[in-house]
Amino acid sequence: MTYIDVPDMDTRKRMMFEQADAFVFLPGGMGTLEELGQVMSWTKLGYYEKPIILVNIAGFWDDMVAWFETAIDAEFVTREGLSHLALMPSVAETFTYLEGEFEE
């Protein structure tokens, strides 16, 4: 494992953006939610077109998915704008999904 020391969160997120092949979000707190919002904003702006995966362990992301549907209904978000988003029920299925995304 490689450890990279960064001076602040903005640098950390920029480096993640530059180096990531996909973003995988496990259940988490406010930092997780903030990073999800950042990645989804990058996608909306056309900066990022790689998979964004919510690992929905024990239904953790169910309310977020419901919010996405509400935002679509209210025309704040388009279904196309969520096209890079995948909901996976487990870490194992996330790996299987990613292996399919990156097969050569």
XYZ file of C-alpha atoms in Angstrom:
104
model
C 0.000 0.000 0.000
C 1.211 3.475 -0.845
C 0.752 6.325 1.603
C 0.507 9.816 0.151
C 0.665 12.760 2.533
C -1.281 15.802 1.351
C -1.609 19.253 2.918
C -5.412 19.548 2.684
C -8.660 17.994 1.476
C -8.722 19.950 -1.777
C -5.363 18.463 -2.745
C -6.532 14.999 -1.670
C -9.666 15.217 -3.813
C -7.761 16.590 -6.807
C -5.288 13.705 -6.591
C -8.102 11.184 -6.260
C -9.778 12.689 -9.317
C -6.575 12.491 -11.346
C -5.661 8.926 -10.327
C -8.987 7.137 -9.900
C -10.441 4.692 -12.404
C -13.695 4.667 -10.426
C -15.105 5.967 -7.165
C -16.550 3.468 -4.696
C -18.552 4.809 -1.771
C -19.081 2.584 1.243
C -21.457 3.636 4.017
C -19.970 6.626 5.781
C -20.469 10.029 7.303
C -20.339 13.641 6.225
C -16.945 13.337 4.516
C -18.265 10.489 2.384
C -21.350 12.510 1.475
C -19.220 15.547 0.631
C -16.923 13.502 -1.626
C -19.940 11.893 -3.336
C -21.334 15.347 -4.057
C -17.987 16.497 -5.428
C -17.636 13.515 -7.759
C -21.221 13.861 -8.958
C -20.621 17.573 -9.615
C -17.496 16.725 -11.624
C -19.593 14.266 -13.626
C -22.289 16.879 -14.241
C -19.644 19.317 -15.488
C -18.178 16.695 -17.814
C -14.863 16.394 -15.947
C -15.402 12.781 -14.926
C -16.983 9.929 -16.883
C -15.952 6.891 -14.884
C -18.054 4.610 -12.671
C -19.432 5.920 -9.395
C -20.541 3.084 -7.153
C -22.607 3.202 -3.990
C -22.105 0.001 -1.996
C -25.535 -0.345 -0.440
C -24.705 -2.497 2.567
C -27.853 -3.084 4.680
C -29.722 -0.530 2.535
C -27.498 2.341 3.677
C -27.911 4.321 0.434
C -31.664 3.669 -0.016
C -32.631 7.135 1.220
C -30.053 8.764 -1.065
C -31.438 6.863 -4.055
C -34.942 8.023 -3.056
C -33.609 11.598 -2.893
C -32.152 11.208 -6.398
C -35.611 10.162 -7.628
C -37.151 13.194 -5.905
C -34.534 15.461 -7.485
C -35.255 13.949 -10.910
C -39.013 14.452 -10.432
C -38.361 18.080 -9.426
C -36.127 18.493 -12.501
C -33.044 19.419 -10.464
C -31.218 16.322 -11.720
C -31.606 14.373 -14.934
C -31.628 10.607 -15.119
C -28.860 10.978 -17.718
C -26.882 12.933 -15.135
C -26.909 9.841 -12.928
C -25.881 7.475 -15.725
C -22.430 6.797 -14.244
C -23.932 5.857 -10.882
C -24.332 2.188 -9.937
C -25.869 0.749 -6.782
C -24.255 -2.482 -5.603
C -25.541 -4.613 -2.705
C -22.123 -5.802 -1.505
C -18.386 -5.300 -1.782
C -18.051 -8.648 -3.593
C -20.573 -7.615 -6.251
C -18.804 -4.267 -6.551
C -15.556 -6.047 -7.454
C -17.384 -8.221 -9.988
C -18.978 -5.124 -11.527
C -15.651 -3.288 -11.723
C -13.905 -6.283 -13.271
C -16.519 -6.178 -16.041
C -16.043 -2.434 -16.503
C -12.289 -2.722 -16.951
C -11.904 -5.949 -18.939
C -9.709 -5.485 -21.956
